[in-house]
mmCIF file with all atom_site columns, C-alpha atoms in Angstrom:
data_model
loop_
_atom_site.group_PDB
_atom_site.id
_atom_site.type_symbol
_atom_site.label_atom_id
_atom_site.label_alt_id
_atom_site.label_comp_id
_atom_site.label_asym_id
_atom_site.label_entity_id
_atom_site.label_seq_id
_atom_site.pdbx_PDB_ins_code
_atom_site.Cartn_x
_atom_site.Cartn_y
_atom_site.Cartn_z
_atom_site.occupancy
_atom_site.B_iso_or_equiv
_atom_site.pdbx_formal_charge
_atom_site.auth_seq_id
_atom_site.auth_comp_id
_atom_site.auth_asym_id
_atom_site.auth_atom_id
_atom_site.pdbx_PDB_model_num
ATOM 1   C CA . MET A 1 1   ? -13.308 -14.790 -7.519  1.00 44.00 ? 1   MET A CA 1
ATOM 2   C CA . THR A 1 2   ? -11.855 -11.570 -8.870  1.00 46.00 ? 2   THR A CA 1
ATOM 3   C CA . LEU A 1 3   ? -12.487 -11.819 -12.606 1.00 45.00 ? 3   LEU A CA 1
ATOM 4   C CA . THR A 1 4   ? -14.088 -8.962  -14.522 1.00 50.00 ? 4   THR A CA 1
ATOM 5   C CA . GLY A 1 5   ? -16.629 -8.575  -17.301 1.00 63.00 ? 5   GLY A CA 1
ATOM 6   C CA . ASP A 1 6   ? -17.674 -11.516 -19.465 1.00 73.00 ? 6   ASP A CA 1
ATOM 7   C CA . ASP A 1 7   ? -15.070 -13.864 -17.921 1.00 76.00 ? 7   ASP A CA 1
ATOM 8   C CA . HIS A 1 8   ? -16.493 -13.167 -14.479 1.00 71.00 ? 8   HIS A CA 1
ATOM 9   C CA . ARG A 1 9   ? -20.095 -13.864 -15.548 1.00 78.00 ? 9   ARG A CA 1
ATOM 10  C CA . ALA A 1 10  ? -19.087 -17.034 -17.401 1.00 83.00 ? 10  ALA A CA 1
ATOM 11  C CA . ALA A 1 11  ? -17.157 -18.343 -14.372 1.00 80.00 ? 11  ALA A CA 1
ATOM 12  C CA . ILE A 1 12  ? -20.146 -17.718 -12.105 1.00 82.00 ? 12  ILE A CA 1
ATOM 13  C CA . GLU A 1 13  ? -22.597 -19.384 -14.497 1.00 85.00 ? 13  GLU A CA 1
ATOM 14  C CA . ALA A 1 14  ? -20.297 -22.410 -14.683 1.00 84.00 ? 14  ALA A CA 1
ATOM 15  C CA . ALA A 1 15  ? -20.075 -22.548 -10.890 1.00 82.00 ? 15  ALA A CA 1
ATOM 16  C CA . LYS A 1 16  ? -23.889 -22.360 -10.607 1.00 88.00 ? 16  LYS A CA 1
ATOM 17  C CA . GLU A 1 17  ? -24.178 -25.510 -12.708 1.00 87.00 ? 17  GLU A CA 1
ATOM 18  C CA . GLN A 1 18  ? -22.095 -27.330 -10.096 1.00 87.00 ? 18  GLN A CA 1
ATOM 19  C CA . ILE A 1 19  ? -23.915 -26.244 -6.964  1.00 90.00 ? 19  ILE A CA 1
ATOM 20  C CA . PRO A 1 20  ? -27.630 -26.003 -6.038  1.00 92.00 ? 20  PRO A CA 1
ATOM 21  C CA . SER A 1 21  ? -29.589 -22.836 -5.405  1.00 94.00 ? 21  SER A CA 1
ATOM 22  C CA . VAL A 1 22  ? -30.403 -22.125 -1.768  1.00 95.00 ? 22  VAL A CA 1
ATOM 23  C CA . GLU A 1 23  ? -34.047 -22.779 -2.713  1.00 94.00 ? 23  GLU A CA 1
ATOM 24  C CA . GLN A 1 24  ? -33.115 -26.289 -3.862  1.00 93.00 ? 24  GLN A CA 1
ATOM 25  C CA . LEU A 1 25  ? -30.966 -26.838 -0.768  1.00 93.00 ? 25  LEU A CA 1
ATOM 26  C CA . PHE A 1 26  ? -33.821 -25.997 1.616   1.00 93.00 ? 26  PHE A CA 1
ATOM 27  C CA . LEU A 1 27  ? -36.634 -27.459 -0.516  1.00 91.00 ? 27  LEU A CA 1
ATOM 28  C CA . GLY A 1 28  ? -37.939 -29.674 2.308   1.00 89.00 ? 28  GLY A CA 1
ATOM 29  C CA . TRP A 1 29  ? -37.721 -26.976 4.991   1.00 91.00 ? 29  TRP A CA 1
ATOM 30  C CA . PRO A 1 30  ? -38.911 -27.063 7.760   1.00 89.00 ? 30  PRO A CA 1
ATOM 31  C CA . THR A 1 31  ? -39.663 -30.795 7.639   1.00 90.00 ? 31  THR A CA 1
ATOM 32  C CA . THR A 1 32  ? -36.131 -31.645 6.569   1.00 88.00 ? 32  THR A CA 1
ATOM 33  C CA . GLY A 1 33  ? -32.919 -29.688 6.511   1.00 85.00 ? 33  GLY A CA 1
ATOM 34  C CA . PRO A 1 34  ? -29.841 -30.225 4.358   1.00 86.00 ? 34  PRO A CA 1
ATOM 35  C CA . GLN A 1 35  ? -26.680 -31.905 5.555   1.00 81.00 ? 35  GLN A CA 1
ATOM 36  C CA . MET A 1 36  ? -23.926 -29.358 6.280   1.00 77.00 ? 36  MET A CA 1
ATOM 37  C CA . ALA A 1 37  ? -21.550 -28.244 4.861   1.00 74.00 ? 37  ALA A CA 1
ATOM 38  C CA . ASN A 1 38  ? -22.920 -27.420 1.425   1.00 86.00 ? 38  ASN A CA 1
ATOM 39  C CA . ALA A 1 39  ? -22.309 -24.889 -1.306  1.00 89.00 ? 39  ALA A CA 1
ATOM 40  C CA . ALA A 1 40  ? -25.302 -22.962 -2.673  1.00 93.00 ? 40  ALA A CA 1
ATOM 41  C CA . HIS A 1 41  ? -26.113 -19.799 -4.601  1.00 94.00 ? 41  HIS A CA 1
ATOM 42  C CA . ALA A 1 42  ? -28.836 -17.161 -4.373  1.00 95.00 ? 42  ALA A CA 1
ATOM 43  C CA . GLU A 1 43  ? -29.709 -13.578 -5.058  1.00 96.00 ? 43  GLU A CA 1
ATOM 44  C CA . ALA A 1 44  ? -29.424 -11.552 -1.887  1.00 96.00 ? 44  ALA A CA 1
ATOM 45  C CA . GLU A 1 45  ? -29.590 -8.058  -0.431  1.00 95.00 ? 45  GLU A CA 1
ATOM 46  C CA . LEU A 1 46  ? -26.203 -7.786  1.339   1.00 94.00 ? 46  LEU A CA 1
ATOM 47  C CA . TYR A 1 47  ? -24.350 -5.320  3.513   1.00 94.00 ? 47  TYR A CA 1
ATOM 48  C CA . GLU A 1 48  ? -20.568 -5.458  4.120   1.00 90.00 ? 48  GLU A CA 1
ATOM 49  C CA . THR A 1 49  ? -18.972 -4.941  7.522   1.00 88.00 ? 49  THR A CA 1
ATOM 50  C CA . SER A 1 50  ? -15.203 -4.854  7.985   1.00 83.00 ? 50  SER A CA 1
ATOM 51  C CA . GLY A 1 51  ? -12.941 -3.663  10.787  1.00 81.00 ? 51  GLY A CA 1
ATOM 52  C CA . PHE A 1 52  ? -12.210 -6.988  12.490  1.00 79.00 ? 52  PHE A CA 1
ATOM 53  C CA . ASP A 1 53  ? -8.852  -7.375  14.181  1.00 75.00 ? 53  ASP A CA 1
ATOM 54  C CA . ASP A 1 54  ? -7.874  -9.808  11.412  1.00 76.00 ? 54  ASP A CA 1
ATOM 55  C CA . PRO A 1 55  ? -7.782  -7.616  8.275   1.00 76.00 ? 55  PRO A CA 1
ATOM 56  C CA . ARG A 1 56  ? -8.571  -10.630 6.078   1.00 77.00 ? 56  ARG A CA 1
ATOM 57  C CA . LEU A 1 57  ? -11.997 -10.990 7.655   1.00 83.00 ? 57  LEU A CA 1
ATOM 58  C CA . VAL A 1 58  ? -15.207 -9.342  6.472   1.00 86.00 ? 58  VAL A CA 1
ATOM 59  C CA . LEU A 1 59  ? -18.851 -9.984  7.343   1.00 91.00 ? 59  LEU A CA 1
ATOM 60  C CA . TYR A 1 60  ? -21.652 -9.972  4.788   1.00 93.00 ? 60  TYR A CA 1
ATOM 61  C CA . THR A 1 61  ? -25.157 -9.895  6.258   1.00 95.00 ? 61  THR A CA 1
ATOM 62  C CA . GLY A 1 62  ? -28.331 -9.941  4.255   1.00 95.00 ? 62  GLY A CA 1
ATOM 63  C CA . ILE A 1 63  ? -31.588 -11.474 3.128   1.00 96.00 ? 63  ILE A CA 1
ATOM 64  C CA . SER A 1 64  ? -32.755 -13.746 0.301   1.00 97.00 ? 64  SER A CA 1
ATOM 65  C CA . ARG A 1 65  ? -36.511 -13.753 -0.206  1.00 96.00 ? 65  ARG A CA 1
ATOM 66  C CA . LEU A 1 66  ? -37.647 -17.078 -1.639  1.00 94.00 ? 66  LEU A CA 1
ATOM 67  C CA . PRO A 1 67  ? -41.235 -18.170 -2.405  1.00 92.00 ? 67  PRO A CA 1
ATOM 68  C CA . HIS A 1 68  ? -41.468 -20.497 0.610   1.00 91.00 ? 68  HIS A CA 1
ATOM 69  C CA . LEU A 1 69  ? -38.945 -19.057 3.078   1.00 93.00 ? 69  LEU A CA 1
ATOM 70  C CA . THR A 1 70  ? -36.808 -16.025 3.928   1.00 97.00 ? 70  THR A CA 1
ATOM 71  C CA . VAL A 1 71  ? -33.108 -16.828 4.313   1.00 97.00 ? 71  VAL A CA 1
ATOM 72  C CA . GLY A 1 72  ? -30.770 -14.640 6.351   1.00 97.00 ? 72  GLY A CA 1
ATOM 73  C CA . TRP A 1 73  ? -27.040 -14.618 5.641   1.00 97.00 ? 73  TRP A CA 1
ATOM 74  C CA . ALA A 1 74  ? -24.076 -14.352 8.002   1.00 95.00 ? 74  ALA A CA 1
ATOM 75  C CA . LEU A 1 75  ? -21.143 -14.831 5.639   1.00 93.00 ? 75  LEU A CA 1
ATOM 76  C CA . PHE A 1 76  ? -17.660 -14.408 7.022   1.00 90.00 ? 76  PHE A CA 1
ATOM 77  C CA . GLY A 1 77  ? -14.799 -14.487 4.606   1.00 79.00 ? 77  GLY A CA 1
ATOM 78  C CA . SER A 1 78  ? -11.627 -13.110 3.197   1.00 66.00 ? 78  SER A CA 1
ATOM 79  C CA . THR A 1 79  ? -11.464 -9.486  2.039   1.00 51.00 ? 79  THR A CA 1
ATOM 80  C CA . ARG A 1 80  ? -10.559 -10.332 -1.550  1.00 49.00 ? 80  ARG A CA 1
ATOM 81  C CA . ASN A 1 81  ? -14.146 -9.511  -2.600  1.00 43.00 ? 81  ASN A CA 1
ATOM 82  C CA . VAL A 1 82  ? -14.292 -6.260  -0.653  1.00 38.00 ? 82  VAL A CA 1
ATOM 83  C CA . GLN A 1 83  ? -13.405 -2.698  -1.611  1.00 36.00 ? 83  GLN A CA 1
ATOM 84  C CA . PRO A 1 84  ? -11.451 -0.763  1.033   1.00 35.00 ? 84  PRO A CA 1
ATOM 85  C CA . GLY A 1 85  ? -12.835 2.182   2.904   1.00 34.00 ? 85  GLY A CA 1
ATOM 86  C CA . HIS A 1 86  ? -15.510 0.686   5.160   1.00 36.00 ? 86  HIS A CA 1
ATOM 87  C CA . PRO A 1 87  ? -15.677 1.901   8.778   1.00 42.00 ? 87  PRO A CA 1
ATOM 88  C CA . CYS A 1 88  ? -14.075 -0.094  11.580  1.00 43.00 ? 88  CYS A CA 1
ATOM 89  C CA . LEU A 1 89  ? -16.132 -2.626  13.436  1.00 46.00 ? 89  LEU A CA 1
ATOM 90  C CA . PRO A 1 90  ? -17.611 -0.825  16.472  1.00 46.00 ? 90  PRO A CA 1
ATOM 91  C CA . HIS A 1 91  ? -15.964 -1.637  19.787  1.00 49.00 ? 91  HIS A CA 1
ATOM 92  C CA . ALA A 1 92  ? -19.295 -2.847  21.262  1.00 44.00 ? 92  ALA A CA 1
ATOM 93  C CA . LEU A 1 93  ? -19.620 -5.342  18.420  1.00 49.00 ? 93  LEU A CA 1
ATOM 94  C CA . ARG A 1 94  ? -16.093 -6.693  19.002  1.00 53.00 ? 94  ARG A CA 1
ATOM 95  C CA . GLU A 1 95  ? -16.915 -7.011  22.689  1.00 52.00 ? 95  GLU A CA 1
ATOM 96  C CA . ALA A 1 96  ? -20.003 -9.063  21.861  1.00 51.00 ? 96  ALA A CA 1
ATOM 97  C CA . LEU A 1 97  ? -17.773 -11.798 20.453  1.00 59.00 ? 97  LEU A CA 1
ATOM 98  C CA . THR A 1 98  ? -16.503 -13.379 23.634  1.00 65.00 ? 98  THR A CA 1
ATOM 99  C CA . ASP A 1 99  ? -17.202 -17.025 22.830  1.00 73.00 ? 99  ASP A CA 1
ATOM 100 C CA . PRO A 1 100 ? -13.754 -18.626 22.221  1.00 79.00 ? 100 PRO A CA 1
ATOM 101 C CA . ASP A 1 101 ? -15.249 -21.227 19.849  1.00 83.00 ? 101 ASP A CA 1
ATOM 102 C CA . ALA A 1 102 ? -16.879 -18.486 17.780  1.00 81.00 ? 102 ALA A CA 1
ATOM 103 C CA . ALA A 1 103 ? -13.580 -16.594 17.689  1.00 79.00 ? 103 ALA A CA 1
ATOM 104 C CA . ARG A 1 104 ? -11.843 -19.804 16.577  1.00 82.00 ? 104 ARG A CA 1
ATOM 105 C CA . ALA A 1 105 ? -14.414 -20.299 13.799  1.00 84.00 ? 105 ALA A CA 1
ATOM 106 C CA . LEU A 1 106 ? -13.843 -16.739 12.604  1.00 81.00 ? 106 LEU A CA 1
ATOM 107 C CA . GLN A 1 107 ? -10.088 -17.275 12.524  1.00 80.00 ? 107 GLN A CA 1
ATOM 108 C CA . PHE A 1 108 ? -10.616 -20.322 10.262  1.00 81.00 ? 108 PHE A CA 1
ATOM 109 C CA . MET A 1 109 ? -13.060 -18.471 7.993   1.00 81.00 ? 109 MET A CA 1
ATOM 110 C CA . ALA A 1 110 ? -10.624 -15.557 7.547   1.00 77.00 ? 110 ALA A CA 1
ATOM 111 C CA . VAL A 1 111 ? -8.245  -17.867 5.687   1.00 76.00 ? 111 VAL A CA 1
ATOM 112 C CA . ASP A 1 112 ? -9.176  -18.943 2.176   1.00 70.00 ? 112 ASP A CA 1
ATOM 113 C CA . HIS A 1 113 ? -8.047  -22.580 2.250   1.00 72.00 ? 113 HIS A CA 1
ATOM 114 C CA . GLN A 1 114 ? -9.844  -25.959 2.057   1.00 74.00 ? 114 GLN A CA 1
ATOM 115 C CA . GLU A 1 115 ? -8.383  -27.213 5.327   1.00 79.00 ? 115 GLU A CA 1
ATOM 116 C CA . THR A 1 116 ? -9.491  -24.157 7.265   1.00 78.00 ? 116 THR A CA 1
ATOM 117 C CA . ASP A 1 117 ? -12.953 -24.415 5.634   1.00 77.00 ? 117 ASP A CA 1
ATOM 118 C CA . GLU A 1 118 ? -13.212 -27.938 6.987   1.00 83.00 ? 118 GLU A CA 1
ATOM 119 C CA . ALA A 1 119 ? -12.031 -26.844 10.439  1.00 85.00 ? 119 ALA A CA 1
ATOM 120 C CA . ALA A 1 120 ? -14.571 -23.998 10.437  1.00 84.00 ? 120 ALA A CA 1
ATOM 121 C CA . ALA A 1 121 ? -17.382 -26.422 9.582   1.00 84.00 ? 121 ALA A CA 1
ATOM 122 C CA . GLU A 1 122 ? -16.266 -28.704 12.405  1.00 88.00 ? 122 GLU A CA 1
ATOM 123 C CA . THR A 1 123 ? -16.150 -25.836 14.904  1.00 88.00 ? 123 THR A CA 1
ATOM 124 C CA . LEU A 1 124 ? -19.631 -24.745 13.801  1.00 88.00 ? 124 LEU A CA 1
ATOM 125 C CA . SER A 1 125 ? -21.150 -28.126 14.659  1.00 89.00 ? 125 SER A CA 1
ATOM 126 C CA . ASP A 1 126 ? -21.727 -26.556 18.120  1.00 90.00 ? 126 ASP A CA 1
ATOM 127 C CA . HIS A 1 127 ? -25.175 -24.879 18.062  1.00 91.00 ? 127 HIS A CA 1
ATOM 128 C CA . ARG A 1 128 ? -24.095 -22.393 20.783  1.00 92.00 ? 128 ARG A CA 1
ATOM 129 C CA . THR A 1 129 ? -21.288 -21.153 18.518  1.00 91.00 ? 129 THR A CA 1
ATOM 130 C CA . VAL A 1 130 ? -23.698 -20.810 15.610  1.00 92.00 ? 130 VAL A CA 1
ATOM 131 C CA . ARG A 1 131 ? -26.085 -18.757 17.780  1.00 92.00 ? 131 ARG A CA 1
ATOM 132 C CA . THR A 1 132 ? -23.197 -16.490 18.812  1.00 91.00 ? 132 THR A CA 1
ATOM 133 C CA . LEU A 1 133 ? -22.208 -15.783 15.204  1.00 91.00 ? 133 LEU A CA 1
ATOM 134 C CA . VAL A 1 134 ? -25.841 -15.239 14.121  1.00 93.00 ? 134 VAL A CA 1
ATOM 135 C CA . GLY A 1 135 ? -26.259 -12.793 17.033  1.00 91.00 ? 135 GLY A CA 1
ATOM 136 C CA . LEU A 1 136 ? -23.062 -10.995 15.995  1.00 89.00 ? 136 LEU A CA 1
ATOM 137 C CA . ALA A 1 137 ? -24.373 -10.762 12.404  1.00 92.00 ? 137 ALA A CA 1
ATOM 138 C CA . SER A 1 138 ? -27.730 -9.408  13.607  1.00 92.00 ? 138 SER A CA 1
ATOM 139 C CA . THR A 1 139 ? -25.976 -6.715  15.660  1.00 89.00 ? 139 THR A CA 1
ATOM 140 C CA . ALA A 1 140 ? -23.806 -5.727  12.689  1.00 89.00 ? 140 ALA A CA 1
ATOM 141 C CA . HIS A 1 141 ? -26.806 -5.717  10.352  1.00 92.00 ? 141 HIS A CA 1
ATOM 142 C CA . LEU A 1 142 ? -28.686 -3.276  12.608  1.00 88.00 ? 142 LEU A CA 1
ATOM 143 C CA . GLY A 1 143 ? -25.800 -0.826  12.265  1.00 84.00 ? 143 GLY A CA 1
ATOM 144 C CA . HIS A 1 144 ? -26.291 -0.373  8.525   1.00 87.00 ? 144 HIS A CA 1
ATOM 145 C CA . GLN A 1 145 ? -28.483 2.248   6.955   1.00 76.00 ? 145 GLN A CA 1
ATOM 146 C CA . GLY A 1 146 ? -29.447 2.857   3.369   1.00 82.00 ? 146 GLY A CA 1
ATOM 147 C CA . GLN A 1 147 ? -29.856 0.376   0.557   1.00 87.00 ? 147 GLN A CA 1
ATOM 148 C CA . PRO A 1 148 ? -28.096 -3.000  0.614   1.00 90.00 ? 148 PRO A CA 1
ATOM 149 C CA . LEU A 1 149 ? -26.285 -4.287  -2.467  1.00 89.00 ? 149 LEU A CA 1
ATOM 150 C CA . ARG A 1 150 ? -28.482 -6.494  -4.638  1.00 93.00 ? 150 ARG A CA 1
ATOM 151 C CA . VAL A 1 151 ? -26.079 -9.280  -5.536  1.00 92.00 ? 151 VAL A CA 1
ATOM 152 C CA . ASP A 1 152 ? -25.658 -12.791 -6.805  1.00 91.00 ? 152 ASP A CA 1
ATOM 153 C CA . VAL A 1 153 ? -23.816 -14.729 -4.123  1.00 92.00 ? 153 VAL A CA 1
ATOM 154 C CA . GLY A 1 154 ? -22.271 -18.175 -4.037  1.00 90.00 ? 154 GLY A CA 1
ATOM 155 C CA . THR A 1 155 ? -21.401 -19.474 -0.614  1.00 89.00 ? 155 THR A CA 1
ATOM 156 C CA . GLU A 1 156 ? -20.154 -22.391 1.403   1.00 87.00 ? 156 GLU A CA 1
ATOM 157 C CA . ILE A 1 157 ? -22.762 -22.915 4.141   1.00 91.00 ? 157 ILE A CA 1
ATOM 158 C CA . TYR A 1 158 ? -21.232 -24.451 7.249   1.00 89.00 ? 158 TYR A CA 1
ATOM 159 C CA . ALA A 1 159 ? -24.240 -24.237 9.581   1.00 92.00 ? 159 ALA A CA 1
ATOM 160 C CA . TYR A 1 160 ? -27.703 -22.765 9.895   1.00 94.00 ? 160 TYR A CA 1
ATOM 161 C CA . HIS A 1 161 ? -29.790 -21.342 12.717  1.00 94.00 ? 161 HIS A CA 1
ATOM 162 C CA . PRO A 1 162 ? -33.543 -22.023 12.459  1.00 93.00 ? 162 PRO A CA 1
ATOM 163 C CA . GLY A 1 163 ? -35.816 -19.026 12.945  1.00 87.00 ? 163 GLY A CA 1
ATOM 164 C CA . PRO A 1 164 ? -37.785 -17.105 13.370  1.00 93.00 ? 164 PRO A CA 1
ATOM 165 C CA . PHE A 1 165 ? -34.890 -14.695 13.792  1.00 93.00 ? 165 PHE A CA 1
ATOM 166 C CA . SER A 1 166 ? -34.727 -10.936 13.286  1.00 91.00 ? 166 SER A CA 1
ATOM 167 C CA . LEU A 1 167 ? -32.125 -9.610  10.890  1.00 90.00 ? 167 LEU A CA 1
ATOM 168 C CA . GLY A 1 168 ? -32.696 -5.906  10.882  1.00 85.00 ? 168 GLY A CA 1
ATOM 169 C CA . SER A 1 169 ? -36.369 -5.261  10.234  1.00 87.00 ? 169 SER A CA 1
ATOM 170 C CA . THR A 1 170 ? -36.859 -8.668  8.562   1.00 92.00 ? 170 THR A CA 1
ATOM 171 C CA . THR A 1 171 ? -37.858 -11.850 10.289  1.00 95.00 ? 171 THR A CA 1
ATOM 172 C CA . THR A 1 172 ? -36.065 -14.793 8.702   1.00 96.00 ? 172 THR A CA 1
ATOM 173 C CA . ASP A 1 173 ? -37.062 -18.470 8.641   1.00 96.00 ? 173 ASP A CA 1
ATOM 174 C CA . ILE A 1 174 ? -33.426 -19.484 8.791   1.00 96.00 ? 174 ILE A CA 1
ATOM 175 C CA . VAL A 1 175 ? -29.982 -17.848 9.001   1.00 96.00 ? 175 VAL A CA 1
ATOM 176 C CA . CYS A 1 176 ? -27.073 -19.501 7.219   1.00 96.00 ? 176 CYS A CA 1
ATOM 177 C CA . VAL A 1 177 ? -23.500 -19.131 8.477   1.00 94.00 ? 177 VAL A CA 1
ATOM 178 C CA . GLY A 1 178 ? -20.732 -19.558 5.918   1.00 90.00 ? 178 GLY A CA 1
ATOM 179 C CA . SER A 1 179 ? -18.134 -17.996 3.669   1.00 87.00 ? 179 SER A CA 1
ATOM 180 C CA . PRO A 1 180 ? -18.625 -16.357 0.247   1.00 88.00 ? 180 PRO A CA 1
ATOM 181 C CA . ILE A 1 181 ? -17.325 -18.109 -2.872  1.00 85.00 ? 181 ILE A CA 1
ATOM 182 C CA . TRP A 1 182 ? -18.253 -15.176 -5.110  1.00 86.00 ? 182 TRP A CA 1
ATOM 183 C CA . ILE A 1 183 ? -20.202 -11.949 -4.873  1.00 88.00 ? 183 ILE A CA 1
ATOM 184 C CA . ALA A 1 184 ? -21.279 -10.288 -8.102  1.00 84.00 ? 184 ALA A CA 1
ATOM 185 C CA . GLY A 1 185 ? -23.823 -7.785  -9.351  1.00 80.00 ? 185 GLY A CA 1
ATOM 186 C CA . ALA A 1 186 ? -27.280 -9.372  -9.658  1.00 65.00 ? 186 ALA A CA 1
#
């Protein structure tokens, strides 16, 4: 979503009425988890990582602190929400992604299209692939310094990895893998 000003805020507020908050989505956690895939929204502290071989792909990693759980984010998506000028993905990080199913999921998530969203969700039904992408996100997150962006994020969640899991210096209860629908100032 690339609107500006009042139109942007109005579009996001309208979208929020259609999808649950991440707190609503994981209300029964850890006793019950939601069915995937689902859209949700939350406030989050996010970092951006670009530099993948596919220039359409960017990784957003971050944390949402809710009253009853801490959610980690590994959001892979198209670069339409990203400003240019971020450093290239370190070679060691690219080398960490050797799982062909994880690479296939990333290829699907780089394309902003409903059919590829569905294919990504299907690929991420494999827990091993989800673990690979969460590990990749954790490695990328450790490479950031300074203050994350405090944002309002809407996302398609394709899979989640139950914690505890370290994302930077924070231990999360769960890490969600998905693609951003919007990212806006909180």
